[in-house]
Short mmCIF file of C-alpha atoms in Angstrom, two decimals:
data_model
loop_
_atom_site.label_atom_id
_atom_site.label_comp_id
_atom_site.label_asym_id
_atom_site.label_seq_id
_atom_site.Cartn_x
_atom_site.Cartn_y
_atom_site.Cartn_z
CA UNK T 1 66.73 134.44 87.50
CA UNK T 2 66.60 136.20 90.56
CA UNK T 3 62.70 134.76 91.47
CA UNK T 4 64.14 131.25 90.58
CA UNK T 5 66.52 132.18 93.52
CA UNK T 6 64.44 133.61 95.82
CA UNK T 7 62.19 130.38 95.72
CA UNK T 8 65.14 128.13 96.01
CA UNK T 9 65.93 130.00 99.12
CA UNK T 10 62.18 129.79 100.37
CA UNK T 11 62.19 125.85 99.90
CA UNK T 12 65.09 125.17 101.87
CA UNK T 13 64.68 127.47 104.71
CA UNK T 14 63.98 125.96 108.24
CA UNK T 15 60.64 128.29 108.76
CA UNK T 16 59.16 127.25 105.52
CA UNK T 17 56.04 124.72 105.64
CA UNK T 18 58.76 122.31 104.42
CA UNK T 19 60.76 122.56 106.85
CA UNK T 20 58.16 121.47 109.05
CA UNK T 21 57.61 117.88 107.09
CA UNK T 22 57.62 114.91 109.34
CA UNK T 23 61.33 112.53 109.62
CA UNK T 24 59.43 109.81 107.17
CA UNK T 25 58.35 112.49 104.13
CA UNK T 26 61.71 114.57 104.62
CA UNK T 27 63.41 111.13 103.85
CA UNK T 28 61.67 110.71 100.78
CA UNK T 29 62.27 113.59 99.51
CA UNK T 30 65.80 113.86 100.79
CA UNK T 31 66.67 110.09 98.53
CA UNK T 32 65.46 111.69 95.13
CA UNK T 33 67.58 114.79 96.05
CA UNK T 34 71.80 114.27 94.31
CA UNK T 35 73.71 112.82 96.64
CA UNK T 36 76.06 116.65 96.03
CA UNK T 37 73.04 118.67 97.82
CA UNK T 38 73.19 116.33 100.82
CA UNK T 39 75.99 118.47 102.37
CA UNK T 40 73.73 121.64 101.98
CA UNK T 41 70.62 119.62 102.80
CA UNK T 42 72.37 118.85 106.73
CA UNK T 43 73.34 122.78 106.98
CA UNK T 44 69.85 123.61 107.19
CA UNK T 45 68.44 122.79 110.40
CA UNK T 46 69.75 120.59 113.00
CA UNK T 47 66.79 118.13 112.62
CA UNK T 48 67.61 117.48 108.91
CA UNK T 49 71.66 117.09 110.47
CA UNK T 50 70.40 114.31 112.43
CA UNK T 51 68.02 112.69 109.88
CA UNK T 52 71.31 112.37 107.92
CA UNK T 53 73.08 110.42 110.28
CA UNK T 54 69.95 107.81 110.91
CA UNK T 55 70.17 104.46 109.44
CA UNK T 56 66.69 104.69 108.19
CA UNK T 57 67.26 107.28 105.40
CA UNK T 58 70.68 105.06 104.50
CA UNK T 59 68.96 102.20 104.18
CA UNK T 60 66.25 103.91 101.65
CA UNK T 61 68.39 105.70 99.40
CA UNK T 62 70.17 102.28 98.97
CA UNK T 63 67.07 100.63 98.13
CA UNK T 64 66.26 103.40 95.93
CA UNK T 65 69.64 104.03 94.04
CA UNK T 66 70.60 99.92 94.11
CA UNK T 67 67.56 98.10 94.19
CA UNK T 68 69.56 94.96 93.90
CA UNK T 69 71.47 96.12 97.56
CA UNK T 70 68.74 94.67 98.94
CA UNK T 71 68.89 91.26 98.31
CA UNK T 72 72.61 90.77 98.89
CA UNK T 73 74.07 88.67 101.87
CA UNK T 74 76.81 88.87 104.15
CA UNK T 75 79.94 87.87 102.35
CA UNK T 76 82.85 85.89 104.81
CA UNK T 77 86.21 87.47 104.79
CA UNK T 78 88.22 90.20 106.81
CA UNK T 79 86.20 93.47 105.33
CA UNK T 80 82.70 93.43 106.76
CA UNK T 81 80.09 94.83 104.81
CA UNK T 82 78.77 97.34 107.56
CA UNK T 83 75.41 99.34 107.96
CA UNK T 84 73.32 100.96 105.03
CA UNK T 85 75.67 104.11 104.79
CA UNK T 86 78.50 101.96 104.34
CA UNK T 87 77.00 99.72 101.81
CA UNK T 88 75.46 103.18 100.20
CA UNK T 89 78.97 104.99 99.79
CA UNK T 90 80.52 101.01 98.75
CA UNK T 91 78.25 100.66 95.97
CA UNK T 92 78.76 104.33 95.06
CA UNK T 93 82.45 104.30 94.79
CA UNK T 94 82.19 100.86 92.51
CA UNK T 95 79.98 102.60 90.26
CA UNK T 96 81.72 106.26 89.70
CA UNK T 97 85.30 105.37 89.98
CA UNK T 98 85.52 101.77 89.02
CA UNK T 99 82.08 101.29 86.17
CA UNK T 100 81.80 97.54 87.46
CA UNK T 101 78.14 96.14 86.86
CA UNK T 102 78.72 92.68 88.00
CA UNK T 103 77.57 90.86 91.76
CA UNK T 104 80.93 92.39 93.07
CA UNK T 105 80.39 96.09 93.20
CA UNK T 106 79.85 96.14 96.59
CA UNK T 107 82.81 94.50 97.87
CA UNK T 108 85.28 96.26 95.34
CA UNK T 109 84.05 99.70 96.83
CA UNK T 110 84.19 97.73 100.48
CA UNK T 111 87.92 97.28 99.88
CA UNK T 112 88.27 100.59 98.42
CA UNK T 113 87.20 102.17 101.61
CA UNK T 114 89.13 99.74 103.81
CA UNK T 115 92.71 100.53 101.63
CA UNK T 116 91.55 104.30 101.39
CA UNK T 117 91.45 105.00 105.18
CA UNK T 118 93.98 102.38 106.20
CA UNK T 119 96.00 104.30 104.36
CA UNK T 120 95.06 107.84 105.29
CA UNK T 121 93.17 107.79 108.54
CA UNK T 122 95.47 105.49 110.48
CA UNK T 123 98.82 107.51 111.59
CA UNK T 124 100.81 104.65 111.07
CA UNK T 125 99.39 102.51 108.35
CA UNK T 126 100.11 98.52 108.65
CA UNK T 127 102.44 96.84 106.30
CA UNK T 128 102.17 96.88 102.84
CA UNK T 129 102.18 93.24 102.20
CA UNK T 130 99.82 93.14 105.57
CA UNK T 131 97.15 95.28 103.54
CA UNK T 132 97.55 93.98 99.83
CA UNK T 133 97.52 89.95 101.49
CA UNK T 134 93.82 91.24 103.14
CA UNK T 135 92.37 92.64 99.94
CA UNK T 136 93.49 89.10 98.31
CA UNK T 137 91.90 87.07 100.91
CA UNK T 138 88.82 88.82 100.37
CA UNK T 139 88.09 88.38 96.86
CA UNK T 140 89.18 84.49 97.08
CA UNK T 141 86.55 84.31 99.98
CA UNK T 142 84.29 85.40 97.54
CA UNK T 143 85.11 82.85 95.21
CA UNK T 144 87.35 84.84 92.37
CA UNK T 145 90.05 83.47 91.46
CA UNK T 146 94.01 84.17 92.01
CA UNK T 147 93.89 86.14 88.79
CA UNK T 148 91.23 88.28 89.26
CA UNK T 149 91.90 88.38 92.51
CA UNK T 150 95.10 90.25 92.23
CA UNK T 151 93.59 92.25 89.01
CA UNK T 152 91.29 94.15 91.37
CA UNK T 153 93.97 94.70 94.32
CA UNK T 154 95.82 96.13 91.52
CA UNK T 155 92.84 98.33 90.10
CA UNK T 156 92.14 99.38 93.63
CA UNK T 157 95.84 100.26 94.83
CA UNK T 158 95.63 102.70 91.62
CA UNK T 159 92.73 103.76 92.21
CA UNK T 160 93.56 104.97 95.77
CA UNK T 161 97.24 106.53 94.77
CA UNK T 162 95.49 108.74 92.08
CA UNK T 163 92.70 109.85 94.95
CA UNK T 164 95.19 110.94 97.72
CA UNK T 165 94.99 114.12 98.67
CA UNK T 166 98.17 116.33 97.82
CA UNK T 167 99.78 117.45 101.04
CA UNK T 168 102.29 116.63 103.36
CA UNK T 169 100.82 113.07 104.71
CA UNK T 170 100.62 112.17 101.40
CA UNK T 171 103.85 112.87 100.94
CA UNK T 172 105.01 111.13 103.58
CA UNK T 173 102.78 107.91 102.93
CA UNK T 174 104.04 107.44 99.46
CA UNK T 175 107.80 107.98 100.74
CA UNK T 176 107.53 105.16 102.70
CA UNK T 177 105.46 102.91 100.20
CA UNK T 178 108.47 103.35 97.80
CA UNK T 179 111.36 102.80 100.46
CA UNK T 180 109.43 100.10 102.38
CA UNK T 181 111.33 96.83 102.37
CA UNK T 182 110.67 94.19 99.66
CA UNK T 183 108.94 91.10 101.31
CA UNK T 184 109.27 87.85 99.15
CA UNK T 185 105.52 87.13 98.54
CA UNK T 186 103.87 84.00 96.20
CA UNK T 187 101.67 85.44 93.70
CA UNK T 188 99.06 86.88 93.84
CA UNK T 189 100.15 88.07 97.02
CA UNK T 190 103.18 90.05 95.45
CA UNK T 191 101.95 93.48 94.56
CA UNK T 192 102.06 94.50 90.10
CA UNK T 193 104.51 96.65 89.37
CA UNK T 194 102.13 98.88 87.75
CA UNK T 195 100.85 99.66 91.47
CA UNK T 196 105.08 100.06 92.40
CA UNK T 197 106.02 102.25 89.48
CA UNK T 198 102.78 104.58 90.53
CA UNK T 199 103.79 104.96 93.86
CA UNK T 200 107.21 106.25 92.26
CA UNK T 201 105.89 108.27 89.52
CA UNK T 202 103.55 110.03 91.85
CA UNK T 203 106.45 111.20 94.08
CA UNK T 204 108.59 112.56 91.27
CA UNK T 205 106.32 114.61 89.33
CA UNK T 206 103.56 115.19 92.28
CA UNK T 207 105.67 116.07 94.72
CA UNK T 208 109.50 116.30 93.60
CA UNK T 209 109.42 119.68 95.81
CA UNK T 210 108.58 118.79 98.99
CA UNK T 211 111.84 116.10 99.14
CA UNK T 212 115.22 117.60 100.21
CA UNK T 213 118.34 116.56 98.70
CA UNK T 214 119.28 113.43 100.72
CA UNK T 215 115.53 111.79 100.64
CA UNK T 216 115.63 112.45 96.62
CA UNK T 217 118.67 110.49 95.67
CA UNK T 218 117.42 108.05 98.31
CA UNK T 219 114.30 107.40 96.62
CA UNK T 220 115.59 107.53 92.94
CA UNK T 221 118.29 104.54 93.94
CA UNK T 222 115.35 102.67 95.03
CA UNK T 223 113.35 103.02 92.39
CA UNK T 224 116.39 102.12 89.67
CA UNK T 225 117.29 99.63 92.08
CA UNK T 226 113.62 98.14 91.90
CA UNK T 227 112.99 98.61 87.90
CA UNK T 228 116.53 98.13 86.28
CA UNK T 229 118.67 94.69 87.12
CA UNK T 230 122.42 95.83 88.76
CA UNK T 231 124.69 95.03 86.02
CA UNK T 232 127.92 93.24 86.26
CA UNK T 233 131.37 95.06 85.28
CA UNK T 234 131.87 92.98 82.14
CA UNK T 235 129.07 94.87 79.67
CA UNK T 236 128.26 97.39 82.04
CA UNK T 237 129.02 100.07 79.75
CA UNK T 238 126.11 98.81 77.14
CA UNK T 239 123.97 98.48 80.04
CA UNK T 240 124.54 102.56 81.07
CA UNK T 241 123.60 103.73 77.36
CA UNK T 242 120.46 101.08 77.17
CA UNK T 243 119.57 102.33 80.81
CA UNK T 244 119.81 106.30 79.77
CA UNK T 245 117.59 105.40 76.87
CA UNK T 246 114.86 103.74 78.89
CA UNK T 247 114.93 106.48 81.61
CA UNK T 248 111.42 107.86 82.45
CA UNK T 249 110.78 111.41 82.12
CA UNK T 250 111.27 112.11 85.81
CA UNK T 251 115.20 111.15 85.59
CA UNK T 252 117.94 113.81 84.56
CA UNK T 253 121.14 113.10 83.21
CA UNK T 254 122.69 114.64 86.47
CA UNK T 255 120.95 112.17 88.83
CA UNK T 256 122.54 109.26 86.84
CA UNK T 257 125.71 109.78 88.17
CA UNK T 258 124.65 110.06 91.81
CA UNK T 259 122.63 106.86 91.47
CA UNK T 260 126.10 104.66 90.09
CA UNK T 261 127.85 106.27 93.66
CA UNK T 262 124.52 104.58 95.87
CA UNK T 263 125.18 101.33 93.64
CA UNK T 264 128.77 101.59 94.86
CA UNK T 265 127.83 101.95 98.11
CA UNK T 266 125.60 99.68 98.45
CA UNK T 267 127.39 96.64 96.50
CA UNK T 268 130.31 96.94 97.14
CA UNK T 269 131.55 94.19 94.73
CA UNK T 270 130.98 96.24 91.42
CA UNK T 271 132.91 99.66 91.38
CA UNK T 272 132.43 101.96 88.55
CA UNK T 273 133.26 105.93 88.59
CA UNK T 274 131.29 107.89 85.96
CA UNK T 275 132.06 111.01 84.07
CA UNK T 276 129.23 112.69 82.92
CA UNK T 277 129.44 115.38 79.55
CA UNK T 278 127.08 116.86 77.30
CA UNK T 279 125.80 113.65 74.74
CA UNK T 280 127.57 111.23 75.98
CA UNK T 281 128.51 109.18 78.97
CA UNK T 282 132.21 108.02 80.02
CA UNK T 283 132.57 105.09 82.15
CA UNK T 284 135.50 103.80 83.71
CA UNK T 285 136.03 100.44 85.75
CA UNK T 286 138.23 100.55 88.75
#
């Protein structure tokens, strides 16, 4: 075990004969190498750094790992397709996170990126409805339709949620997906409530620590506000025991009560006061 090592760290060193290869054999050896080892690949020597950054060894691990890269064109639409390291980590993306095999990998790991660092790199990220309406537009400028056009946005709103890191930005990103304004959007311009109730779920199991007392009831009225219909005074107390039923796993019993004192607030036409005892719920109408 310990030879294997030794000659591991003999091939890699800078003074080795290897390390002496010319830019053109170093990038043929470098594309047959896991894309994992690239990182430690770049540590190396500064030459091999700057090989990594050259368009030339892009462009022929993309030929190598999607031979089919290679004869795509230019698509129209707001998300450009970029150089070969673009197109390289595009097509990778599509293929570990999403499994596609169809002529559209490369422009569902496009949009990826574009959501992924619109949404993390930017320090104030556009719109919602801003970003969801370009992903649309670009899939019906490649000719899918409204369906499957808002299936993807969908798989790829998911897909970024679940792959944010967990820290404070984050935090702070999804806090204002959930308490961002609704905009009244035709479909498939609306965003799925699948993508909504993630952005909620996320928050309260994720990070239901990093809130403070005011911001958590805040959020939790606008998520019931969002998911559950305001009920009028007449059958209001059916609605309260059908509601506590379909509660998700996130929602205590004490957090009910505080939620009927924001729907006071905040409509000011239904007025109920809630008392609140072990296996069962009181309700009185004012």
């Amino acid at each position: 075990m310990k030879e294997d090592d030794s000659r591991s760290i003999t091939f890699i060193s800078a003074d080795s004969p290897f390390g002496k290869l010319p830019a053109h054999l170093l990038i043929e050896i470098f594309i047959r190498v896991p894309i994992s080892e690239w990182m430690k690949l770049s540590c190396v020597k500064k030459q091999w750094a700057n090989l990594f950054q050259e368009e030339c060894l892009w462009h022929a691990a993309l030929l190598r790992n999607f031979p089919l890269a290679g004869g795509a064109r230019r698509w129209p639409g707001p998300i450009p397709q970029g150089l070969s390291k673009r197109r390289y980590t595009a097509l990778y993306v599509s293929k570990t996170i999403f499994s596609l095999d169809d002529e559209l990998d490369e422009i569902v790991g496009h949009t990826y990126l574009f959501l992924k660092e619109q949404l993390e790199v930017l320090s104030m990220p556009s719109p919602v409805a801003i970003l969801h309406g370009t992903m649309i537009d670009q899939f019906i400028a490649c000719g899918k339709s409204t369906d499957k056009a808002h299936e993807l946005a969908s798989q790829i709103w998911l897909a970024v949620i679940d792959n944010l890191e967990e820290n404070e930005r984050t935090f702070l990103l999804l806090k204002r997906l959930a308490m961002e304004g609704d905009v009244f959007l035709p479909y498939p311009y609306s965003r799925s409530q699948k993508v909504e109730w993630r952005v909620f779920e996320k928050l309260f199991t994720d990070f239901r620590d990093c809130f403070n007392q005011e911001d958590y009831y805040d959020v939790l009225a606008r998520a019931k506000l969002k998911f559950q219909p305001i009920p009028s005074v007449g059958w209001v107390t059916s609605y309260i025991s059908k509601f506590y039923i379909q509660l998700p796993v996130w929602v205590w019993p004490d957090e009910i009560y505080h939620w009927q004192l924001t729907i006071v607030h905040v409509h000011k036409h239904i007025h109920i006061s809630m008392g609140l005892s072990i296996g069962r719920i009181q309700i009185r109408s004012l």
